Coordinates of C-alpha atoms in Angstrom, one line a residue:
M1 CA -23.6 -14.6 -8.4
T2 CA -26.5 -13.6 -10.7
L3 CA -25.6 -11.2 -13.5
P4 CA -27.8 -9.2 -15.8
A5 CA -28.5 -10.9 -19.1
G6 CA -25.5 -10.8 -21.4
W7 CA -23.0 -9.9 -18.7
T8 CA -20.1 -12.2 -18.0
A9 CA -17.8 -13.0 -15.0
R10 CA -14.5 -14.5 -16.1
R11 CA -10.9 -14.8 -15.0
P12 CA -8.7 -11.9 -16.2
T13 CA -5.5 -12.2 -18.1
L14 CA -2.7 -9.7 -18.9
D15 CA -4.5 -8.9 -22.1
D16 CA -7.2 -7.3 -19.9
V17 CA -4.9 -4.8 -18.3
P18 CA -6.3 -1.7 -20.2
A19 CA -9.9 -2.7 -19.5
I20 CA -9.1 -3.3 -15.8
L21 CA -7.3 0.0 -15.6
A22 CA -10.4 1.8 -16.8
V23 CA -12.4 0.2 -14.0
V24 CA -9.8 1.1 -11.4
H25 CA -9.6 4.7 -12.6
A26 CA -13.4 5.1 -12.4
A27 CA -13.3 3.6 -8.9
D28 CA -10.4 5.7 -7.7
T29 CA -11.9 8.9 -9.1
F30 CA -15.1 8.3 -7.1
A31 CA -13.3 7.3 -4.0
I32 CA -10.4 9.8 -3.8
G33 CA -11.0 12.3 -6.6
H34 CA -8.3 11.1 -9.0
P35 CA -6.8 8.0 -10.6
D36 CA -4.3 6.3 -8.2
F37 CA -3.2 3.2 -10.3
D38 CA -1.4 2.8 -13.5
A39 CA -1.1 -0.1 -16.0
E40 CA 2.1 -1.4 -14.3
D41 CA 0.3 -1.6 -11.0
V42 CA -2.4 -3.7 -12.6
R43 CA 0.2 -6.0 -14.2
A44 CA 2.0 -6.3 -10.9
A45 CA -1.3 -7.3 -9.1
L46 CA -2.0 -10.0 -11.7
T47 CA 1.5 -11.4 -11.5
A48 CA 2.1 -11.1 -7.8
P49 CA 4.1 -14.1 -6.4
F50 CA 1.3 -15.5 -4.2
L51 CA -1.6 -15.0 -6.5
D52 CA -3.1 -17.3 -9.1
P53 CA -5.2 -15.1 -11.5
A54 CA -7.0 -18.2 -12.7
R55 CA -8.4 -18.7 -9.2
D56 CA -7.9 -15.5 -7.2
S57 CA -9.4 -12.8 -9.5
W58 CA -12.6 -12.0 -11.4
L59 CA -13.4 -9.6 -14.2
V60 CA -17.1 -8.7 -15.0
T61 CA -18.0 -7.4 -18.5
D62 CA -21.2 -6.1 -19.9
P63 CA -22.8 -7.4 -23.2
D64 CA -20.5 -5.2 -25.2
G65 CA -17.4 -6.6 -23.5
V66 CA -16.8 -3.4 -21.5
A67 CA -15.3 -4.1 -18.0
V68 CA -17.4 -2.9 -15.1
A69 CA -15.9 -4.7 -12.1
W70 CA -12.6 -6.3 -11.0
A71 CA -12.0 -8.4 -7.8
I72 CA -8.6 -9.6 -6.7
L73 CA -6.8 -11.0 -3.7
N74 CA -3.6 -9.5 -2.4
N75 CA -1.1 -11.1 0.0
P76 CA 2.4 -9.8 -1.0
T77 CA 4.3 -11.9 1.6
G78 CA 2.4 -15.2 1.3
I79 CA 2.0 -15.2 5.1
G80 CA -0.5 -13.6 7.4
R81 CA -3.7 -11.9 6.4
E82 CA -5.3 -11.6 3.0
F83 CA -6.5 -8.4 1.4
V84 CA -9.5 -8.3 -0.9
D85 CA -10.0 -5.5 -3.5
V86 CA -13.4 -5.3 -5.2
L87 CA -13.3 -2.3 -7.6
V88 CA -16.3 -1.3 -9.7
D89 CA -17.4 1.4 -12.1
P90 CA -19.6 3.4 -9.7
E91 CA -22.1 4.2 -12.5
R92 CA -22.7 0.6 -13.7
G93 CA -21.1 -1.9 -11.3
A94 CA -22.1 -0.9 -7.8
D95 CA -24.6 -3.8 -7.5
L96 CA -21.7 -6.3 -8.2
R97 CA -19.5 -5.4 -5.3
A98 CA -21.3 -7.5 -2.6
P99 CA -21.6 -10.6 -4.7
L100 CA -18.0 -10.4 -5.8
L101 CA -16.9 -10.0 -2.2
A102 CA -18.8 -13.2 -1.3
R103 CA -17.0 -15.0 -4.1
Q104 CA -13.6 -13.8 -2.9
L105 CA -14.4 -14.8 0.7
D106 CA -15.1 -18.3 -0.5
R107 CA -11.7 -18.3 -2.2
V108 CA -10.0 -17.0 1.0
A109 CA -11.6 -20.0 2.8
E110 CA -10.0 -22.3 0.2
R111 CA -6.7 -20.5 0.5
A112 CA -6.7 -21.0 4.3
A113 CA -7.3 -24.8 3.8
E114 CA -4.5 -24.9 1.2
R115 CA -2.1 -23.3 3.7
G116 CA -3.2 -25.8 6.4
L117 CA -4.7 -23.0 8.5
A118 CA -8.0 -23.2 10.5
A119 CA -8.8 -19.6 9.4
L120 CA -7.5 -16.5 7.8
T121 CA -8.0 -12.8 8.5
V122 CA -9.2 -10.8 5.5
R123 CA -9.2 -7.0 5.1
C124 CA -10.9 -4.5 2.8
G125 CA -10.4 -0.8 2.4
V126 CA -13.1 1.9 2.4
C127 CA -12.7 5.5 1.4
A128 CA -15.0 8.3 2.7
P129 CA -17.5 8.4 -0.2
E130 CA -17.9 4.6 -0.2
T131 CA -20.7 4.5 2.3
R132 CA -22.6 1.7 0.5
W133 CA -19.4 -0.4 0.4
A134 CA -18.9 0.2 4.2
A135 CA -22.5 -1.0 4.8
E136 CA -22.0 -4.1 2.6
L137 CA -18.9 -5.0 4.5
A138 CA -20.7 -4.7 7.8
E139 CA -23.5 -6.9 6.5
A140 CA -20.8 -9.5 5.5
G141 CA -19.5 -9.5 9.1
F142 CA -16.6 -7.1 8.8
I143 CA -15.7 -4.6 11.5
R144 CA -13.6 -1.4 11.2
V145 CA -10.2 -1.9 12.8
K146 CA -8.1 1.1 11.8
R147 CA -7.7 4.2 9.6
Y148 CA -5.0 5.2 7.2
V149 CA -4.6 8.9 6.3
R150 CA -2.9 10.2 3.1
M151 CA -1.0 13.4 3.7
S152 CA 0.8 15.8 1.4
R153 CA 2.5 19.2 1.3
S154 CA 3.4 21.6 -1.4
L155 CA 7.0 21.9 -2.4
A156 CA 6.5 25.3 -4.0
D157 CA 7.3 27.1 -0.8
L158 CA 10.0 24.8 0.4
T159 CA 12.8 26.6 2.2
A160 CA 16.4 25.6 2.1
E161 CA 16.9 22.3 3.9
P162 CA 17.8 23.1 7.5
A163 CA 20.9 21.6 9.2
P164 CA 20.0 18.4 11.1
P165 CA 20.3 18.3 14.9
P166 CA 23.8 17.9 16.3
G167 CA 25.2 14.4 15.7
V168 CA 22.5 13.6 13.1
S169 CA 23.6 13.1 9.4
V170 CA 21.7 11.9 6.4
R171 CA 23.2 10.2 3.3
P172 CA 21.9 8.5 0.2
L173 CA 21.6 4.7 0.3
R174 CA 24.5 3.0 -1.6
A175 CA 22.2 0.9 -3.6
G176 CA 25.0 -1.0 -5.4
D177 CA 26.4 -2.1 -2.0
E178 CA 24.6 -5.1 -0.7
A179 CA 25.9 -4.5 2.8
D180 CA 24.3 -1.1 2.8
L181 CA 21.0 -2.5 1.4
R182 CA 21.1 -5.1 4.2
L183 CA 21.7 -2.3 6.7
F184 CA 18.7 -0.5 5.3
H185 CA 16.5 -3.6 5.7
R186 CA 17.8 -4.2 9.3
I187 CA 16.8 -0.6 10.3
Y188 CA 13.4 -1.0 8.6
D189 CA 12.7 -4.5 10.1
T190 CA 13.8 -3.5 13.6
A191 CA 11.8 -0.2 13.6
F192 CA 8.6 -1.7 12.5
R193 CA 8.5 -4.7 14.9
D194 CA 6.7 -2.7 17.5
T195 CA 3.8 -2.0 15.2
P196 CA 0.8 -4.3 15.6
D197 CA 0.4 -5.3 11.9
Y198 CA 4.0 -5.8 10.9
E199 CA 4.7 -9.1 9.2
P200 CA 8.5 -9.7 9.2
L201 CA 10.4 -10.7 6.1
D202 CA 14.0 -11.8 5.8
F203 CA 16.3 -9.7 3.6
E204 CA 16.0 -11.9 0.5
A205 CA 12.2 -11.9 0.6
W206 CA 12.0 -8.1 1.3
R207 CA 14.4 -7.3 -1.6
E208 CA 12.4 -9.5 -4.0
L209 CA 9.2 -7.7 -3.1
I210 CA 10.5 -4.2 -3.7
P211 CA 8.3 -3.0 -6.6
S212 CA 9.8 -1.5 -9.7
S213 CA 8.1 1.8 -8.6
G214 CA 10.2 1.6 -5.4
K215 CA 13.6 1.4 -6.9
V216 CA 14.3 5.1 -7.2
W217 CA 17.5 4.6 -5.3
D218 CA 18.6 8.2 -5.3
E219 CA 15.5 8.9 -3.2
W220 CA 16.4 6.4 -0.5
F221 CA 18.3 7.7 2.5
V222 CA 20.0 6.4 5.7
A223 CA 20.4 8.5 8.8
E224 CA 23.1 8.2 11.4
V225 CA 23.6 9.6 14.9
D226 CA 27.2 10.0 15.9
G227 CA 28.1 7.6 13.1
E228 CA 25.7 4.9 14.2
P229 CA 22.8 3.7 12.0
A230 CA 19.6 5.3 13.2
G231 CA 16.9 5.6 10.5
A232 CA 16.0 5.0 6.9
L233 CA 13.6 6.4 4.3
Q234 CA 12.3 4.6 1.3
S235 CA 10.8 6.6 -1.6
S236 CA 8.6 5.4 -4.5
D237 CA 7.6 6.9 -7.8
Q238 CA 4.0 5.7 -7.4
A239 CA 2.6 9.2 -7.2
L240 CA 4.3 10.7 -10.3
E241 CA 0.9 11.1 -12.0
Q242 CA 0.1 13.6 -9.3
D243 CA 3.5 15.3 -9.7
M244 CA 4.3 14.1 -6.2
G245 CA 7.3 12.6 -4.5
W246 CA 6.2 9.7 -2.3
V247 CA 7.6 8.5 1.0
R248 CA 6.9 4.8 1.1
T249 CA 8.4 4.0 4.5
L250 CA 10.1 6.0 7.3
S251 CA 11.9 3.9 9.9
V252 CA 13.7 5.2 13.0
L253 CA 15.2 2.8 15.5
P254 CA 13.6 2.9 19.0
A255 CA 16.8 4.2 20.7
Y256 CA 16.9 7.3 18.3
R257 CA 13.3 8.4 18.3
R258 CA 12.4 11.9 19.3
R259 CA 15.9 13.1 18.4
G260 CA 15.1 14.7 15.0
V261 CA 16.1 11.8 12.9
G262 CA 12.7 11.3 11.2
A263 CA 12.4 15.0 10.5
A264 CA 15.9 15.1 9.0
L265 CA 15.1 12.2 6.7
L266 CA 11.8 13.8 5.6
R267 CA 13.4 17.1 4.9
R268 CA 16.2 15.5 2.8
A269 CA 13.5 13.6 0.8
F270 CA 11.5 16.8 0.3
A271 CA 14.5 18.7 -0.9
T272 CA 15.4 15.9 -3.4
Y273 CA 11.8 15.8 -4.8
A274 CA 11.8 19.5 -5.2
A275 CA 15.2 19.5 -7.0
K276 CA 13.6 17.1 -9.5
G277 CA 10.7 19.5 -10.1
R278 CA 8.0 17.7 -8.2
A279 CA 5.2 19.9 -7.0
A280 CA 4.4 18.1 -3.8
A281 CA 5.4 15.4 -1.4
G282 CA 3.1 12.8 0.1
L283 CA 2.8 9.7 2.2
G284 CA 0.3 7.4 4.0
V285 CA 0.2 7.0 7.8
D286 CA -1.4 4.3 9.9
L287 CA -3.2 6.1 12.8
A288 CA -2.9 3.0 14.9
N289 CA 0.9 3.1 14.8
P290 CA 1.9 3.4 18.5
T291 CA 4.7 5.8 17.7
V292 CA 2.1 8.4 16.5
P293 CA 4.1 9.5 13.4
V294 CA 1.3 11.7 12.3
N295 CA 2.5 14.4 14.7
L296 CA 6.0 14.3 13.1
Y297 CA 4.5 14.6 9.7
R298 CA 2.4 17.6 10.6
S299 CA 5.6 19.2 12.1
V300 CA 7.2 19.2 8.7
G301 CA 4.3 20.7 6.9
L302 CA 2.3 17.6 5.8
R303 CA -1.5 17.9 6.0
E304 CA -4.3 15.3 5.7
L305 CA -5.8 14.8 2.2
H306 CA -8.2 11.9 2.7
W307 CA -8.6 8.7 4.7
I308 CA -9.1 5.0 4.1
D309 CA -10.7 2.8 6.8
V310 CA -9.7 -0.8 7.1
Y311 CA -12.4 -3.4 7.7
E312 CA -11.6 -6.9 8.9
R313 CA -13.2 -10.3 9.5
T314 CA -12.0 -13.9 10.1
V315 CA -12.8 -16.5 7.4
A316 CA -12.8 -20.2 8.4
A317 CA -11.0 -22.6 6.2
T318 CA -13.1 -24.7 3.8
G319 CA -14.1 -27.9 5.6
V320 CA -13.6 -26.4 9.1

């Protein structure tokens, strides 16, 4: 990668978190209109269990030492596909995105070889304003495979939580009870197995990967139908900067779908967020999900804010 005179590409450390965050905020503001990352998110990315920051990440600085671009790999489970983020200050770092991508793809090839695989699938995200980035990904051999939509609704006009359908009940997760946490995981794992991209994790691995932002236990709920486990909702505090409660996952077992379980869980979550003074509720939805959850979300007042397209290509292992 050729850099302008005086510019430097180096491996980041935790001391660089504030500088990286400035780049991420500039990139987010261009892509979605507001910052969507905080310092804890940056630290979590640099200390992720299957990432070596000395090999899997780059930070580019100008002659004054100001960060203008950050690239990092992400594979939270250590199995399956890799995700590449290349974030730049849109005013000064746009020309760096394609060459940093090329460096990261070379690293993915090495990681495939290290894992004894012939190849790895790699994905990148593109928001609506990022037309140049989409073109650069296409030039690098990526194709668009799906779209995620971020949705939200105001809680200012939230009416009293309606009674759930007959037989349906919703209760908080008993976070201090490991059996209840295992039940929550079983519901989540079973419900998501019919989605194409799901990568199963056993209970111990799943619990270990719950981010600190996800441990708002009083905003996790379990739904039952006639006393039997039927669904689960996991919240996160990742959108607090937007004064928003956030639904991280919504899981309904196949036998209980289309019976009002998902709506009852969402309405309980909305009521809880509102009671804490949150202005809005939000979530992200995969439009490729065969259960078409976007229709449920619209039925409870959620509306589309913006979308993220996912681009994908296969990278052969080094030496293959």
